[in-house]
CSV table of C-alpha atoms in Angstrom, one decimal:
chain,number,residue,atom,x,y,z
A,1,UNK,CA,72.1,28.3,87.4
A,2,UNK,CA,74.2,27.6,84.3
A,3,UNK,CA,77.3,29.8,84.1
A,4,UNK,CA,79.6,29.9,81.1
A,5,UNK,CA,83.0,31.4,81.7
A,6,UNK,CA,84.9,32.8,78.7
A,7,UNK,CA,88.6,33.6,79.4
A,8,UNK,CA,91.7,32.9,77.2
A,9,UNK,CA,93.7,31.9,80.3
A,10,UNK,CA,90.9,30.7,82.5
A,11,UNK,CA,90.5,30.9,85.5
A,12,UNK,CA,92.3,34.2,85.6
A,13,UNK,CA,90.2,36.8,87.3
A,14,UNK,CA,87.6,34.2,87.9
A,15,UNK,CA,89.6,31.9,90.1
A,16,UNK,CA,88.1,33.2,93.5
A,17,UNK,CA,84.6,33.3,92.3
A,18,UNK,CA,84.7,29.8,91.0
A,19,UNK,CA,85.9,28.6,94.5
A,20,UNK,CA,83.3,30.7,96.2
A,21,UNK,CA,80.4,29.1,94.2
A,22,UNK,CA,81.6,25.7,93.3
A,23,UNK,CA,79.7,23.9,96.1
A,24,UNK,CA,76.5,26.0,95.8
A,25,UNK,CA,73.6,23.8,95.0
A,26,UNK,CA,72.2,24.1,91.4
A,27,UNK,CA,75.4,25.7,90.0
A,28,UNK,CA,76.6,24.2,86.7
A,29,UNK,CA,79.8,25.7,85.3
A,30,UNK,CA,81.5,25.5,81.9
A,31,UNK,CA,84.7,27.3,81.0
A,32,UNK,CA,85.8,28.1,77.4
A,33,UNK,CA,89.6,28.8,77.1
A,34,UNK,CA,92.5,28.6,74.7
A,35,UNK,CA,93.6,25.0,74.0
A,36,UNK,CA,97.2,26.1,74.9
A,37,UNK,CA,96.0,27.0,78.5
A,38,UNK,CA,97.8,24.4,80.6
A,39,UNK,CA,96.0,25.3,83.9
A,40,UNK,CA,93.7,22.8,85.5
A,41,UNK,CA,90.4,23.7,86.9
A,42,UNK,CA,87.0,22.4,88.1
A,43,UNK,CA,84.4,23.5,85.5
A,44,UNK,CA,83.8,21.5,82.4
A,45,UNK,CA,86.4,22.6,79.8
A,46,UNK,CA,85.8,23.7,76.2
A,47,UNK,CA,89.0,24.4,74.1
A,48,UNK,CA,89.3,26.8,71.2
A,49,UNK,CA,92.1,27.8,69.0
A,50,UNK,CA,92.2,30.2,66.0
A,51,UNK,CA,92.7,28.4,62.8
A,52,UNK,CA,95.4,30.8,61.5
A,53,UNK,CA,97.3,33.9,62.5
A,54,UNK,CA,96.1,37.4,61.5
A,55,UNK,CA,97.4,38.4,58.2
A,56,UNK,CA,100.5,40.7,57.8
A,57,UNK,CA,99.2,41.9,54.4
A,58,UNK,CA,96.4,44.0,55.6
A,59,UNK,CA,96.4,47.6,57.0
A,60,UNK,CA,98.5,47.6,60.1
A,61,UNK,CA,95.7,49.1,62.2
A,62,UNK,CA,93.5,46.2,61.2
A,63,UNK,CA,95.9,43.5,62.4
A,64,UNK,CA,94.6,43.5,66.0
A,65,UNK,CA,91.0,43.6,64.7
A,66,UNK,CA,91.5,40.5,62.5
A,67,UNK,CA,93.3,38.7,65.3
A,68,UNK,CA,90.3,39.4,67.6
A,69,UNK,CA,87.8,38.2,64.9
A,70,UNK,CA,89.7,35.0,64.5
A,71,UNK,CA,89.6,34.5,68.2
A,72,UNK,CA,86.0,35.2,68.4
A,73,UNK,CA,85.3,32.8,65.5
A,74,UNK,CA,87.2,30.1,67.3
A,75,UNK,CA,85.4,30.6,70.5
A,76,UNK,CA,82.1,30.6,68.8
A,77,UNK,CA,82.8,27.4,66.8
A,78,UNK,CA,84.1,25.6,70.0
A,79,UNK,CA,80.7,26.2,71.7
A,80,UNK,CA,78.4,25.2,68.8
A,81,UNK,CA,78.3,21.5,69.8
A,82,UNK,CA,77.1,22.3,73.3
A,83,UNK,CA,74.5,24.8,71.9
A,84,UNK,CA,73.4,22.1,69.4
A,85,UNK,CA,72.6,19.8,72.4
A,86,UNK,CA,70.3,22.4,73.9
A,87,UNK,CA,72.9,24.0,76.2
A,88,UNK,CA,72.0,27.6,77.1
A,89,UNK,CA,73.8,29.5,79.9
A,90,UNK,CA,71.8,31.7,82.2
A,91,UNK,CA,74.7,34.1,82.4
A,92,UNK,CA,78.0,34.3,80.6
A,93,UNK,CA,81.0,35.7,82.5
A,94,UNK,CA,83.5,36.9,79.9
A,95,UNK,CA,86.9,38.7,79.9
A,96,UNK,CA,87.0,41.5,77.3
A,97,UNK,CA,89.9,42.4,75.0
A,98,UNK,CA,91.0,39.3,73.1
A,99,UNK,CA,87.9,39.1,70.9
A,100,UNK,CA,86.8,35.7,72.2
A,101,UNK,CA,83.6,37.3,73.5
A,102,UNK,CA,82.6,39.1,70.3
A,103,UNK,CA,80.0,36.6,68.9
A,104,UNK,CA,78.7,35.0,72.2
A,105,UNK,CA,75.4,37.0,72.0
A,106,UNK,CA,75.0,35.6,68.4
A,107,UNK,CA,75.3,32.1,69.7
A,108,UNK,CA,73.4,32.6,73.0
A,109,UNK,CA,71.1,35.6,72.3
A,110,UNK,CA,68.9,35.0,75.4
A,111,UNK,CA,71.8,34.5,77.8
A,112,UNK,CA,72.8,37.4,80.0
A,113,UNK,CA,76.3,38.7,79.5
A,114,UNK,CA,78.4,40.0,82.4
A,115,UNK,CA,81.8,41.2,81.0
A,116,UNK,CA,85.0,41.9,82.8
A,117,UNK,CA,86.8,45.0,81.5
A,118,UNK,CA,90.4,45.9,82.2
A,119,UNK,CA,91.3,48.7,79.7
A,120,UNK,CA,90.0,51.0,77.1
A,121,UNK,CA,92.9,52.4,74.9
A,122,UNK,CA,93.7,56.1,74.4
A,123,UNK,CA,96.4,57.6,72.3
A,124,UNK,CA,96.6,60.8,74.5
A,125,UNK,CA,97.0,61.1,78.4
A,126,UNK,CA,97.4,57.4,78.8
A,127,UNK,CA,99.9,54.5,78.9
A,128,UNK,CA,101.6,54.8,75.6
A,129,UNK,CA,102.3,58.6,75.4
A,130,UNK,CA,103.3,58.6,79.0
A,131,UNK,CA,106.3,56.4,78.1
A,132,UNK,CA,107.0,58.2,74.8
A,133,UNK,CA,106.9,61.6,76.3
A,134,UNK,CA,105.3,63.0,73.2
A,135,UNK,CA,102.1,62.5,71.2
A,136,UNK,CA,101.7,59.6,68.7
A,137,UNK,CA,101.7,60.4,65.0
A,138,UNK,CA,98.6,60.0,62.9
A,139,UNK,CA,99.3,56.3,62.2
A,140,UNK,CA,99.9,55.6,65.9
A,141,UNK,CA,96.6,57.3,66.9
A,142,UNK,CA,94.7,55.3,64.3
A,143,UNK,CA,96.3,52.0,65.4
A,144,UNK,CA,95.5,52.6,69.0
A,145,UNK,CA,91.8,53.5,68.3
A,146,UNK,CA,91.3,50.4,66.4
A,147,UNK,CA,92.6,48.2,69.2
A,148,UNK,CA,89.3,49.2,70.9
A,149,UNK,CA,87.2,47.5,68.2
A,150,UNK,CA,86.7,44.2,70.0
A,151,UNK,CA,86.2,46.0,73.3
A,152,UNK,CA,83.5,48.2,71.7
A,153,UNK,CA,81.8,45.1,70.3
A,154,UNK,CA,81.8,43.8,73.9
A,155,UNK,CA,80.4,47.0,75.3
A,156,UNK,CA,77.6,47.0,72.8
A,157,UNK,CA,76.7,43.3,73.5
A,158,UNK,CA,76.9,43.3,77.2
A,159,UNK,CA,74.0,43.3,79.7
A,160,UNK,CA,76.4,44.5,82.3
A,161,UNK,CA,80.1,45.1,82.9
A,162,UNK,CA,82.6,44.9,85.8
A,163,UNK,CA,85.9,46.8,86.2
A,164,UNK,CA,88.4,46.4,89.0
A,165,UNK,CA,89.3,50.0,89.8
A,166,UNK,CA,88.0,53.5,89.5
A,167,UNK,CA,91.0,54.5,87.5
A,168,UNK,CA,90.5,51.8,84.8
A,169,UNK,CA,86.7,52.5,84.8
A,170,UNK,CA,87.5,56.2,84.1
A,171,UNK,CA,89.0,55.2,80.8
A,172,UNK,CA,85.8,53.9,79.3
A,173,UNK,CA,83.5,56.0,77.2
A,174,UNK,CA,80.9,57.9,79.2
A,175,UNK,CA,78.0,56.3,77.4
A,176,UNK,CA,78.9,52.9,78.9
A,177,UNK,CA,80.1,53.8,82.3
A,178,UNK,CA,76.8,53.6,84.1
A,179,UNK,CA,76.5,49.9,83.1
A,180,UNK,CA,79.9,48.9,84.4
A,181,UNK,CA,80.3,48.3,88.1
A,182,UNK,CA,83.6,49.0,89.8
A,183,UNK,CA,84.2,45.8,91.8
A,184,UNK,CA,87.7,44.4,92.4
A,185,UNK,CA,88.4,40.6,92.4
A,186,UNK,CA,89.6,40.9,96.0
A,187,UNK,CA,92.6,39.8,98.0
A,188,UNK,CA,92.7,36.8,100.3
A,189,UNK,CA,93.8,38.8,103.4
A,190,UNK,CA,94.0,35.6,105.5
A,191,UNK,CA,96.6,34.2,103.2
A,192,UNK,CA,98.5,37.4,102.4
A,193,UNK,CA,99.3,38.5,105.9
A,194,UNK,CA,102.5,39.4,107.8
A,195,UNK,CA,104.9,36.8,109.3
A,196,UNK,CA,107.7,38.2,111.3
A,197,UNK,CA,109.4,34.8,111.2
A,198,UNK,CA,109.5,34.5,107.4
A,199,UNK,CA,112.7,33.5,105.7
A,200,UNK,CA,113.7,33.4,102.1
A,201,UNK,CA,116.7,31.2,101.0
A,202,UNK,CA,118.5,32.0,97.7
A,203,UNK,CA,121.4,29.7,97.0
A,204,UNK,CA,123.5,29.6,100.2
A,205,UNK,CA,122.0,32.8,101.7
A,206,UNK,CA,119.0,33.2,103.9
A,207,UNK,CA,117.2,36.5,104.3
A,208,UNK,CA,114.7,37.7,106.9
A,209,UNK,CA,112.9,41.0,107.6
A,210,UNK,CA,116.0,42.1,109.5
A,211,UNK,CA,118.0,42.2,106.3
A,212,UNK,CA,118.0,45.1,103.7
A,213,UNK,CA,115.9,43.5,100.9
A,214,UNK,CA,114.3,45.5,98.1
A,215,UNK,CA,111.8,43.6,96.0
A,216,UNK,CA,110.3,43.9,92.5
A,217,UNK,CA,107.6,41.7,91.0
A,218,UNK,CA,106.0,41.7,87.5
A,219,UNK,CA,104.9,39.2,84.9
A,220,UNK,CA,107.6,40.5,82.4
A,221,UNK,CA,110.4,43.0,82.4
A,222,UNK,CA,109.4,46.0,80.3
A,223,UNK,CA,109.1,49.8,80.5
A,224,UNK,CA,105.3,49.6,81.2
A,225,UNK,CA,106.1,48.3,84.7
A,226,UNK,CA,109.2,50.5,85.0
A,227,UNK,CA,111.8,47.8,84.8
A,228,UNK,CA,114.6,49.8,83.2
A,229,UNK,CA,114.0,52.6,85.8
A,230,UNK,CA,114.2,49.9,88.5
A,231,UNK,CA,117.5,48.5,87.4
A,232,UNK,CA,119.0,52.0,87.2
A,233,UNK,CA,117.7,52.6,90.7
A,234,UNK,CA,119.2,49.5,91.9
A,235,UNK,CA,122.6,50.3,90.4
A,236,UNK,CA,122.6,53.7,92.2
A,237,UNK,CA,121.3,52.3,95.5
A,238,UNK,CA,123.8,49.5,95.6
A,239,UNK,CA,126.6,52.2,95.8
A,240,UNK,CA,124.9,53.7,98.8
A,241,UNK,CA,124.0,50.5,100.6
A,242,UNK,CA,126.8,47.9,100.7
A,243,UNK,CA,124.6,45.3,102.5
A,244,UNK,CA,121.6,45.7,100.1
A,245,UNK,CA,120.0,42.7,98.5
A,246,UNK,CA,117.5,42.9,95.7
A,247,UNK,CA,115.1,40.2,94.6
A,248,UNK,CA,113.2,40.2,91.4
A,249,UNK,CA,110.3,37.9,90.4
A,250,UNK,CA,109.2,37.8,86.8
A,251,UNK,CA,110.1,36.4,83.4
A,252,UNK,CA,112.6,38.0,80.9
A,253,UNK,CA,109.8,38.9,78.4
A,254,UNK,CA,107.4,41.7,77.4
A,255,UNK,CA,104.0,41.3,79.0
A,256,UNK,CA,102.8,44.8,78.0
A,257,UNK,CA,104.1,47.2,75.4
A,258,UNK,CA,106.7,46.8,72.7
A,259,UNK,CA,109.9,44.7,72.5
A,260,UNK,CA,113.2,46.4,71.8
A,261,UNK,CA,113.9,47.0,68.0
A,262,UNK,CA,117.5,45.8,68.4
A,263,UNK,CA,116.5,42.3,69.4
A,264,UNK,CA,117.7,42.5,73.0
A,265,UNK,CA,115.4,41.9,75.9
A,266,UNK,CA,114.8,44.9,78.2
A,267,UNK,CA,116.5,43.0,80.9
A,268,UNK,CA,119.6,42.4,78.8
A,269,UNK,CA,119.7,46.0,77.8
A,270,UNK,CA,119.2,47.4,81.3
A,271,UNK,CA,121.9,45.2,82.8
A,272,UNK,CA,124.4,46.2,80.1
A,273,UNK,CA,123.4,49.9,80.4
A,274,UNK,CA,123.4,50.3,84.2
A,275,UNK,CA,125.8,47.5,85.3
A,276,UNK,CA,124.4,46.7,88.7
A,277,UNK,CA,126.3,44.4,91.1
A,278,UNK,CA,124.9,41.0,90.1
A,279,UNK,CA,126.1,39.4,93.2
A,280,UNK,CA,123.5,41.3,95.1
A,281,UNK,CA,120.7,41.2,92.5
A,282,UNK,CA,118.8,38.0,92.3
A,283,UNK,CA,116.4,37.0,89.5
A,284,UNK,CA,114.2,34.2,90.5
A,285,UNK,CA,111.7,34.0,87.5
A,286,UNK,CA,108.0,33.4,88.2
A,287,UNK,CA,107.4,31.8,91.4
A,288,UNK,CA,104.3,30.1,93.2
A,289,UNK,CA,102.1,32.3,95.3
A,290,UNK,CA,103.6,31.0,98.5
A,291,UNK,CA,107.2,32.1,97.5
A,292,UNK,CA,105.9,35.5,96.5
A,293,UNK,CA,104.1,35.8,99.8
A,294,UNK,CA,107.2,34.9,101.8
A,295,UNK,CA,109.2,37.4,99.8
A,296,UNK,CA,106.8,40.2,100.6
A,297,UNK,CA,106.8,39.3,104.2
A,298,UNK,CA,110.6,39.9,104.4
A,299,UNK,CA,110.8,42.9,102.1
A,300,UNK,CA,112.2,46.0,103.4
A,301,UNK,CA,110.5,48.0,100.6
A,302,UNK,CA,108.5,46.7,97.5
A,303,UNK,CA,109.0,48.8,94.5
A,304,UNK,CA,106.0,49.0,92.2
A,305,UNK,CA,106.3,51.1,89.2
A,306,UNK,CA,103.6,51.4,86.4
A,307,UNK,CA,102.6,53.7,83.6
A,308,UNK,CA,98.9,54.8,83.8
A,309,UNK,CA,97.6,51.4,83.0
A,310,UNK,CA,96.0,48.3,84.6
A,311,UNK,CA,96.9,47.9,88.2
A,312,UNK,CA,98.6,44.6,89.1
A,313,UNK,CA,97.1,42.3,91.7
A,314,UNK,CA,100.7,41.9,93.2
A,315,UNK,CA,100.6,45.4,94.6
A,316,UNK,CA,97.5,44.8,96.6
A,317,UNK,CA,98.8,41.4,97.8
A,318,UNK,CA,102.1,43.0,98.9
A,319,UNK,CA,100.1,45.6,100.8
A,320,UNK,CA,98.1,42.8,102.5
A,321,UNK,CA,101.3,41.1,103.8
A,322,UNK,CA,102.3,44.5,105.3
A,323,UNK,CA,105.0,45.2,102.8
A,324,UNK,CA,106.0,48.9,102.4
A,325,UNK,CA,105.0,49.9,98.9
A,326,UNK,CA,107.3,52.4,97.1
A,327,UNK,CA,105.1,53.1,94.1
A,328,UNK,CA,105.1,55.4,91.2
A,329,UNK,CA,103.1,58.6,91.4
A,330,UNK,CA,100.8,57.5,88.6
A,331,UNK,CA,97.0,57.4,88.8
A,332,UNK,CA,96.5,53.6,89.3
A,333,UNK,CA,98.9,53.5,92.2
A,334,UNK,CA,97.5,56.7,93.8
A,335,UNK,CA,94.0,55.2,93.9
A,336,UNK,CA,95.3,52.9,96.7
A,337,UNK,CA,98.4,54.6,98.0
A,338,UNK,CA,98.4,58.0,99.8
A,339,UNK,CA,102.0,59.2,100.2
A,340,UNK,CA,103.1,59.2,103.8
A,341,UNK,CA,100.0,57.4,105.0
A,342,UNK,CA,100.0,53.9,103.7
A,343,UNK,CA,103.0,53.9,101.4
A,344,UNK,CA,105.4,56.1,99.5
A,345,UNK,CA,105.0,57.6,96.1
A,346,UNK,CA,108.0,58.3,93.9
A,347,UNK,CA,108.5,59.9,90.4
A,348,UNK,CA,108.3,57.0,87.8
A,349,UNK,CA,110.9,58.6,85.5
A,350,UNK,CA,113.5,59.6,88.1
A,351,UNK,CA,115.7,56.6,89.3
A,352,UNK,CA,117.9,59.0,91.2
A,353,UNK,CA,115.0,60.2,93.3
A,354,UNK,CA,113.7,56.7,93.7
A,355,UNK,CA,117.2,55.6,95.0
A,356,UNK,CA,117.4,58.5,97.4
A,357,UNK,CA,114.0,57.7,98.9
A,358,UNK,CA,114.8,54.0,99.3
A,359,UNK,CA,118.1,54.9,100.9
A,360,UNK,CA,116.2,57.0,103.4
A,361,UNK,CA,113.7,54.2,104.0
A,362,UNK,CA,116.5,51.7,104.7
A,363,UNK,CA,118.3,54.1,107.0
A,364,UNK,CA,115.1,54.8,109.0
A,365,UNK,CA,113.1,51.6,108.8
A,366,UNK,CA,111.3,52.1,112.1
A,367,UNK,CA,109.8,55.4,110.9
A,368,UNK,CA,107.8,53.4,108.2
A,369,UNK,CA,106.2,50.8,110.5
A,370,UNK,CA,103.0,52.6,110.8
A,371,UNK,CA,102.7,53.0,107.0
A,372,UNK,CA,103.1,49.2,106.5
A,373,UNK,CA,100.3,48.6,109.1
A,374,UNK,CA,98.1,51.1,107.3
A,375,UNK,CA,98.7,49.4,104.0
A,376,UNK,CA,97.4,46.1,105.3
A,377,UNK,CA,94.5,47.8,107.1
A,378,UNK,CA,93.4,49.5,103.9
A,379,UNK,CA,93.3,46.2,102.0
A,380,UNK,CA,91.5,44.4,104.7
A,381,UNK,CA,88.9,47.2,104.9
A,382,UNK,CA,88.3,47.8,101.1
A,383,UNK,CA,89.6,44.7,99.1
A,384,UNK,CA,89.2,41.6,101.2
A,385,UNK,CA,87.6,38.7,99.3
A,386,UNK,CA,85.5,38.0,102.4
A,387,UNK,CA,83.6,41.2,101.6
A,388,UNK,CA,84.0,41.3,97.8
A,389,UNK,CA,83.1,37.8,96.8
A,390,UNK,CA,79.5,38.0,98.2
A,391,UNK,CA,79.1,41.3,96.4
A,392,UNK,CA,80.3,39.7,93.2
A,393,UNK,CA,77.9,36.8,93.6
A,394,UNK,CA,75.1,39.1,94.1
A,395,UNK,CA,76.0,41.0,91.0
A,396,UNK,CA,76.1,37.7,89.0
A,397,UNK,CA,72.6,36.7,90.3
A,398,UNK,CA,71.1,40.1,89.6
A,399,UNK,CA,72.5,40.1,86.0
A,400,UNK,CA,71.3,36.6,85.5
A,401,UNK,CA,67.8,37.4,86.6
A,402,UNK,CA,67.6,40.8,85.0
A,403,UNK,CA,67.2,42.8,88.0
A,404,UNK,CA,70.5,44.7,87.6
A,405,UNK,CA,69.7,45.7,84.0
């Protein structure tokens, strides 16, 4: 079977399925990705790069559309030499949203297209207006609707779709939902598991599960993942807990949402605004998976805050290590966490309440042991790669041979 992967940052969500099928007989894999992608991987690589940036002289709502078209054009052109030599994939596994998929069916009309969907944008009852606390104006509504243009093109072209969670699936138009399977990428529960002997060394300090360590992990530091609320929480909690240590993994950038108009990063602003004790607050940047795993193994409580948006892998991986999740009471988190059963839910916009809950947890840590066990059990039962990868491969085969369609 010939499989073409299309992902701007390959392998991304396809890392585990590539490992799962790489030694299967008769599998030929090609991966198209951005030329700027520095990751190394096994499949044959095809690079693409848009030949220019989207114009700033068009209607603002069309900026994201032109950017997607340029991305799709670059991806199309990069694959033309292969197509000219007779290459035709049996199935294309593509990640929707950037536009790189938009013209694949024009280049390979007879290939089956299985598209991975993360998000469909809405201006009401969704991520953006949750943060704003008020509806978007007309221009904002128009801009957000137009962000769905490349996604709609992908939905129209796909033979089948995949979405990782029920919440994310619920955001897509009803007319497409029946052709999108809810199937998570899965968690390596053999790798992400508890270790009571784990230690984390930061500078001249070494921490274990016996210490009071609150953790926070995200790709960036922005309101979408509750970073300002977290720093305010930390500042309040430090005054209650003189032995508290806080460890943050992530880069000082915006991964989702908007940057600050004053030019400051959200980290700079939050530290100036809430003035936490920096001697007990450790920013370690992005770290390898092993370092993340060890941190989760010693964590007293792992704070995961998010607006109603795409759920992070890190929360599931933290659950698998047996970390106690203190998560926002928003829909993506509530799909996995039941308050008082396998984690703790807190109000996203109330740092004071979050701090009080964390203080109670740290004061009564033994009371939460069963919740940590239940969190891991839930991931092992529902999200283990051992169970999900065979299902994923079955889906790929069925789309490739047309039986799923």
